[in-house]
Tab-separated table of C-alpha atoms in Angstrom:
chain	number	residue	atom	x	y	z
H	1	MET	CA	4.817	28.376	-37.745
H	2	ASN	CA	4.002	27.963	-34.071
H	3	GLU	CA	7.098	26.566	-32.357
H	4	MET	CA	4.943	24.882	-29.737
H	5	ASN	CA	3.579	22.513	-32.375
H	6	ASN	CA	7.054	21.020	-32.765
H	7	GLN	CA	7.280	20.019	-29.126
H	8	GLU	CA	7.022	16.391	-28.085
H	9	PRO	CA	3.890	15.472	-26.066
H	10	TRP	CA	5.796	15.007	-22.800
H	11	THR	CA	7.228	18.554	-22.772
H	12	ASP	CA	4.291	20.475	-21.288
H	13	ILE	CA	3.637	17.786	-18.686
H	14	PHE	CA	7.280	17.763	-17.638
H	15	LYS	CA	7.435	21.556	-17.322
H	16	LYS	CA	4.238	21.593	-15.260
H	17	CYS	CA	5.607	18.907	-12.938
H	18	LEU	CA	8.897	20.770	-12.568
H	19	GLY	CA	6.982	23.923	-11.631
H	20	ASP	CA	4.920	21.998	-9.095
H	21	LEU	CA	8.094	20.388	-7.739
H	22	LYS	CA	9.633	23.816	-7.131
H	23	GLU	CA	6.466	25.078	-5.415
H	24	LYS	CA	6.309	21.956	-3.261
H	25	ASN	CA	9.929	22.426	-2.109
H	26	PRO	CA	10.354	26.216	-1.792
H	27	ARG	CA	13.325	25.912	0.560
H	28	LEU	CA	15.400	23.746	-1.767
H	29	SER	CA	17.914	25.301	-4.114
H	30	LEU	CA	18.000	24.351	-7.775
H	31	SER	CA	20.987	22.110	-7.052
H	32	GLN	CA	19.116	20.354	-4.241
H	33	LEU	CA	16.047	19.861	-6.448
H	34	ALA	CA	18.251	18.431	-9.190
H	35	SER	CA	19.808	16.016	-6.701
H	36	LYS	CA	16.347	14.986	-5.479
H	37	VAL	CA	15.365	13.772	-8.970
H	38	ASP	CA	18.839	12.630	-10.119
H	39	MET	CA	19.225	15.334	-12.761
H	40	ALA	CA	22.144	17.610	-13.556
H	41	ARG	CA	21.571	21.148	-12.275
H	42	SER	CA	22.223	22.648	-15.707
H	43	THR	CA	19.708	20.280	-17.334
H	44	LEU	CA	17.071	21.114	-14.727
H	45	ASN	CA	17.695	24.809	-15.285
H	46	ASP	CA	17.265	24.355	-19.061
H	47	HIS	CA	13.905	22.630	-18.597
H	48	CYS	CA	12.681	25.229	-16.114
H	49	ASN	CA	13.616	28.268	-18.195
H	50	SER	CA	13.536	27.280	-21.868
H	51	ARG	CA	10.364	28.097	-23.810
H	52	ASN	CA	10.783	25.039	-25.978
H	53	GLY	CA	12.064	22.692	-23.325
H	54	ALA	CA	15.418	20.932	-23.446
H	55	SER	CA	16.769	17.507	-24.191
H	56	ARG	CA	14.535	14.532	-23.448
H	57	PRO	CA	15.119	13.328	-19.864
H	58	ASN	CA	15.710	9.649	-19.235
H	59	LEU	CA	12.653	7.686	-18.159
H	60	ASP	CA	13.702	7.237	-14.518
H	61	THR	CA	14.201	10.990	-14.083
H	62	TYR	CA	10.942	11.779	-15.863
H	63	ILE	CA	8.972	9.456	-13.584
H	64	LYS	CA	10.697	10.804	-10.466
H	65	VAL	CA	9.763	14.374	-11.389
H	66	VAL	CA	6.118	13.396	-11.984
H	67	LEU	CA	5.843	11.518	-8.676
H	68	GLU	CA	7.894	13.866	-6.509
H	69	SER	CA	5.892	16.846	-7.798
H	70	GLY	CA	2.727	15.321	-6.350
H	71	ASN	CA	1.098	14.661	-9.736
H	72	ILE	CA	0.603	10.972	-9.030
H	73	SER	CA	-2.928	10.970	-10.460
H	74	MET	CA	-1.593	11.884	-13.905
H	75	PHE	CA	1.090	9.188	-13.923
H	76	PHE	CA	-0.355	7.180	-16.819
H	77	GLU	CA	-1.131	10.336	-18.804
H	78	ALA	CA	2.464	11.445	-18.339
H	79	LEU	CA	3.822	8.015	-19.239
H	80	THR	CA	1.657	7.876	-22.377
H	81	ALA	CA	3.035	11.236	-23.467
H	82	TYR	CA	6.584	9.950	-22.985
H	83	ASP	CA	6.209	6.426	-24.433
H	84	ASP	CA	2.760	5.305	-25.542
H	85	LYS	CA	3.747	1.658	-26.056
H	86	LEU	CA	5.356	1.406	-22.626
H	87	ALA	CA	2.295	3.000	-21.025
H	88	LYS	CA	-0.060	0.500	-22.666
H	89	ASN	CA	2.082	-2.446	-21.560
H	90	LEU	CA	2.290	-1.134	-17.999
H	91	LYS	CA	-1.464	-0.526	-17.850
H	92	THR	CA	-1.959	-4.193	-18.754
H	93	VAL	CA	0.459	-5.320	-16.051
H	94	LEU	CA	-1.193	-3.026	-13.490
H	95	SER	CA	-4.756	-3.510	-14.729
H	96	VAL	CA	-5.986	-4.723	-11.323
H	97	SER	CA	-3.883	-2.498	-9.063
H	98	SER	CA	-4.442	0.725	-11.001
H	99	ALA	CA	-8.220	0.173	-10.885
H	100	GLU	CA	-8.204	0.250	-7.076
H	101	LYS	CA	-10.144	3.087	-5.484
H	102	ASP	CA	-7.670	5.618	-4.056
H	103	ALA	CA	-4.750	3.843	-5.763
H	104	VAL	CA	-1.558	5.901	-5.804
H	105	ILE	CA	2.003	5.309	-6.887
H	106	PRO	CA	4.310	6.140	-3.948
H	107	THR	CA	7.171	8.555	-4.363
H	108	ASN	CA	10.729	7.286	-4.221
H	109	GLU	CA	11.013	8.937	-0.820
H	110	LEU	CA	8.087	6.949	0.591
H	111	GLU	CA	9.340	3.690	-0.916
H	112	THR	CA	12.724	4.314	0.688
H	113	VAL	CA	11.019	4.753	4.071
H	114	LEU	CA	9.076	1.535	3.522
H	115	ASP	CA	12.204	-0.447	2.619
H	116	ASP	CA	12.560	-1.156	6.325
H	117	ARG	CA	10.537	-4.306	6.942
H	118	SER	CA	9.167	-3.314	10.346
H	119	THR	CA	8.167	0.139	9.093
H	120	PHE	CA	6.492	-1.467	6.075
H	121	ILE	CA	4.416	-3.800	8.246
H	122	ALA	CA	3.493	-0.928	10.584
H	123	TYR	CA	2.399	1.206	7.622
H	124	ILE	CA	0.238	-1.398	5.892
H	125	SER	CA	-1.293	-2.410	9.232
H	126	ALA	CA	-2.356	1.200	9.784
H	127	SER	CA	-3.592	1.677	6.211
H	128	ASN	CA	-7.124	0.336	6.606
H	129	SER	CA	-10.018	2.430	7.905
H	130	LYS	CA	-9.764	0.890	11.394
H	131	GLY	CA	-6.021	1.420	11.664
H	132	VAL	CA	-4.062	-0.744	14.090
H	133	ASN	CA	-4.054	-0.522	17.880
H	134	LYS	CA	-0.944	-0.561	20.038
H	135	ARG	CA	-1.545	-4.055	21.390
H	136	THR	CA	-1.924	-5.579	17.912
H	137	LEU	CA	1.145	-3.757	16.626
H	138	ALA	CA	3.220	-4.987	19.561
H	139	HIS	CA	1.984	-8.542	18.959
H	140	ILE	CA	3.000	-8.396	15.270
H	141	LEU	CA	6.323	-6.575	15.550
H	142	GLY	CA	7.397	-7.031	19.151
H	143	ASN	CA	9.813	-4.391	20.412
H	144	LYS	CA	10.320	-3.114	16.843
H	145	GLY	CA	6.724	-1.956	16.626
H	146	GLN	CA	6.917	1.284	18.606
H	147	PRO	CA	10.069	2.652	16.892
H	148	ALA	CA	8.582	1.793	13.481
H	149	ILE	CA	5.265	3.541	14.121
H	150	ASN	CA	7.053	6.482	15.778
H	151	ALA	CA	9.079	6.981	12.596
H	152	LEU	CA	5.874	7.105	10.550
H	153	VAL	CA	4.209	9.517	12.981
H	154	ALA	CA	7.293	11.763	12.891
H	155	ARG	CA	7.048	11.918	9.092
H	156	LYS	CA	3.322	12.704	9.383
H	157	LEU	CA	2.447	9.589	7.391
H	158	VAL	CA	0.501	8.147	10.331
H	159	PHE	CA	-1.465	9.845	13.100
H	160	ILE	CA	-2.588	8.728	16.559
H	161	ASP	CA	-6.330	8.199	16.998
H	162	GLY	CA	-7.005	7.243	20.593
H	163	ASP	CA	-5.356	3.854	21.127
H	164	SER	CA	-4.865	3.279	17.403
H	165	PHE	CA	-2.598	4.408	14.598
H	166	LYS	CA	-3.994	5.301	11.176
H	167	VAL	CA	-2.489	6.353	7.860
H	168	LYS	CA	-3.065	10.074	7.357
H	169	ASP	CA	-4.418	9.717	3.819
H	170	PRO	CA	-5.755	6.142	3.409
H	171	THR	CA	-4.678	4.951	-0.016
H	172	VAL	CA	-3.760	1.745	-1.810
H	173	LEU	CA	-0.092	1.884	-2.737
H	174	VAL	CA	0.841	0.589	-6.193
H	175	ARG	CA	4.440	-0.125	-5.261
H	176	SER	CA	7.387	-0.606	-7.590
H	177	PHE	CA	8.234	-4.126	-8.691
H	178	GLU	CA	11.534	-3.814	-6.806
H	179	SER	CA	9.580	-3.090	-3.612
H	180	ILE	CA	7.234	-6.004	-4.287
H	181	LYS	CA	10.189	-8.364	-4.672
H	182	HIS	CA	11.904	-6.942	-1.583
H	183	HIS	CA	8.878	-7.585	0.618
H	184	LEU	CA	8.029	-11.082	-0.614
H	185	THR	CA	10.289	-12.378	2.142
H	186	THR	CA	8.702	-9.916	4.575
H	187	TYR	CA	5.324	-11.526	4.010
H	188	ALA	CA	6.862	-15.015	3.978
H	189	ASP	CA	8.174	-14.456	7.509
H	190	TYR	CA	4.577	-14.155	8.689
H	191	TYR	CA	3.410	-17.437	7.141
H	192	LYS	CA	2.732	-19.708	10.129
H	193	PRO	CA	2.800	-23.497	9.545
H	194	HIS	CA	0.947	-24.029	12.833
H	195	HIS	CA	-2.084	-22.260	11.306
H	196	VAL	CA	-2.507	-25.070	8.764
H	197	GLY	CA	-5.878	-26.749	9.237
H	198	GLN	CA	-7.093	-23.903	11.457
H	199	GLY	CA	-8.967	-22.022	8.721
H	200	ARG	CA	-6.289	-19.339	8.595
H	201	ASN	CA	-3.894	-19.909	5.742
H	202	TYR	CA	-3.237	-21.650	2.448
H	203	ALA	CA	-0.073	-22.235	0.470
H	204	ALA	CA	0.768	-24.120	-2.697
H	205	SER	CA	3.663	-24.380	-5.098
H	206	LEU	CA	3.701	-25.879	-8.575
H	207	SER	CA	6.405	-26.229	-11.169
H	208	SER	CA	6.542	-27.514	-14.718
H	209	SER	CA	8.011	-26.646	-18.115
H	210	LEU	CA	5.585	-24.509	-20.118
H	211	ASN	CA	5.381	-23.090	-23.609
H	212	ASP	CA	4.517	-19.415	-24.232
H	213	ALA	CA	0.772	-20.106	-24.214
H	214	GLY	CA	1.060	-21.909	-20.881
H	215	ILE	CA	3.109	-19.088	-19.363
H	216	LYS	CA	0.494	-16.539	-20.426
H	217	ALA	CA	-2.329	-18.740	-19.086
H	218	SER	CA	-0.495	-18.926	-15.756
H	219	GLN	CA	-0.109	-15.142	-15.663
H	220	ASP	CA	-3.797	-14.671	-16.498
H	221	ALA	CA	-4.762	-17.053	-13.678
H	222	HIS	CA	-2.751	-15.029	-11.172
H	223	ARG	CA	-4.278	-11.788	-12.455
H	224	ALA	CA	-7.768	-13.267	-11.991
H	225	PHE	CA	-6.821	-14.381	-8.468
H	226	HIS	CA	-5.554	-10.847	-7.763
H	227	GLU	CA	-8.921	-9.435	-8.847
H	228	THR	CA	-10.769	-11.947	-6.644
H	229	MET	CA	-8.668	-11.147	-3.591
H	230	LYS	CA	-8.960	-7.415	-4.198
H	231	ASN	CA	-12.746	-7.704	-4.115
H	232	ILE	CA	-12.544	-9.621	-0.824
H	233	MET	CA	-10.084	-7.242	0.829
H	234	ARG	CA	-12.058	-4.134	-0.193
H	235	ASN	CA	-15.491	-5.508	0.719
H	236	PRO	CA	-16.785	-3.597	3.784
H	237	ASP	CA	-18.781	-6.680	4.823
H	238	PHE	CA	-15.480	-8.493	5.453
H	239	GLU	CA	-13.766	-5.665	7.335
H	240	GLY	CA	-12.557	-6.722	10.763
H	241	ASN	CA	-9.780	-6.421	13.333
H	242	THR	CA	-7.388	-9.171	12.182
H	243	PRO	CA	-4.534	-7.835	10.001
H	244	SER	CA	-4.351	-10.233	7.043
H	245	PHE	CA	-2.344	-10.604	3.850
H	246	SER	CA	-2.417	-12.471	0.560
H	247	VAL	CA	0.576	-12.953	-1.718
H	248	ALA	CA	0.629	-14.713	-5.079
H	249	PHE	CA	3.241	-14.721	-7.807
H	250	CYS	CA	4.458	-16.700	-10.763
H	251	ASP	CA	7.516	-16.538	-13.006
H	252	THR	CA	9.965	-18.688	-14.939
H	253	PHE	CA	13.191	-20.052	-13.492
H	254	THR	CA	15.062	-18.946	-16.617
H	255	ASP	CA	15.589	-15.445	-18.026
H	256	ILE	CA	13.176	-14.363	-20.745
H	257	ASP	CA	15.942	-14.295	-23.397
H	258	PHE	CA	17.370	-17.708	-22.480
H	259	ASP	CA	17.251	-20.222	-25.347
H	260	PRO	CA	17.843	-23.835	-24.244
H	261	ASN	CA	18.504	-24.815	-27.867
H	262	ASP	CA	21.139	-22.180	-28.498
H	263	GLY	CA	24.337	-24.259	-28.975
H	264	GLY	CA	27.483	-23.757	-26.993
H	265	GLU	CA	29.147	-26.161	-24.643
H	266	LEU	CA	28.401	-26.418	-20.978
H	267	GLN	CA	31.318	-25.390	-18.798
């Protein structure tokens, strides 16, 4: 019997990504590579050298290895091999984002860089084909603009093109949900009440108590809005020189497993 037939689907993908990770970081020791992806050195060594693989890595480690190895384009293939049900659910959640042209999932390293709010704004401002010029960046970020863009240039994520800054490899980042939550307040800081009535902005908030069908309908409405805004933002006929943003989200005030009818006394 061929021993390879007994391997789980994720095994070959994981070994390939580990090999690519080692090639991508030739100066790092095995211990340093293991630290980079939050894996024990001995476990990493087992996966790199065993013909039949080793114990199944946890999901976080598995994803980190795939992304850090540079195999971002095979993310969903890798996730399907690890957990088909999870992959299908995530594809539904990311149905609009993952369909973007040049969509990529950033590495943990890039997301860490973009945790800084000024650096994040500098990066997304430089991400379109026109980039962002120095004057516009200074207007948006003030005295934080130059240090933020300098940090991106130093990491070779952004390059200087005349009087403008542009992202080296223009892509649409499909960021983690933690990053999305983190930067909701970043975007909120740039909502300007004095633009109301000037053809610049729009804001609305609604609240009610919904059943499961209503919650799903609300989610579907936001997904449709996301698709509409994506088509506007990516339409070359609308491309201009004014950095713009659109944020929309919905959720419930209670946790998903909260049952209002589940007895117990209020304290």
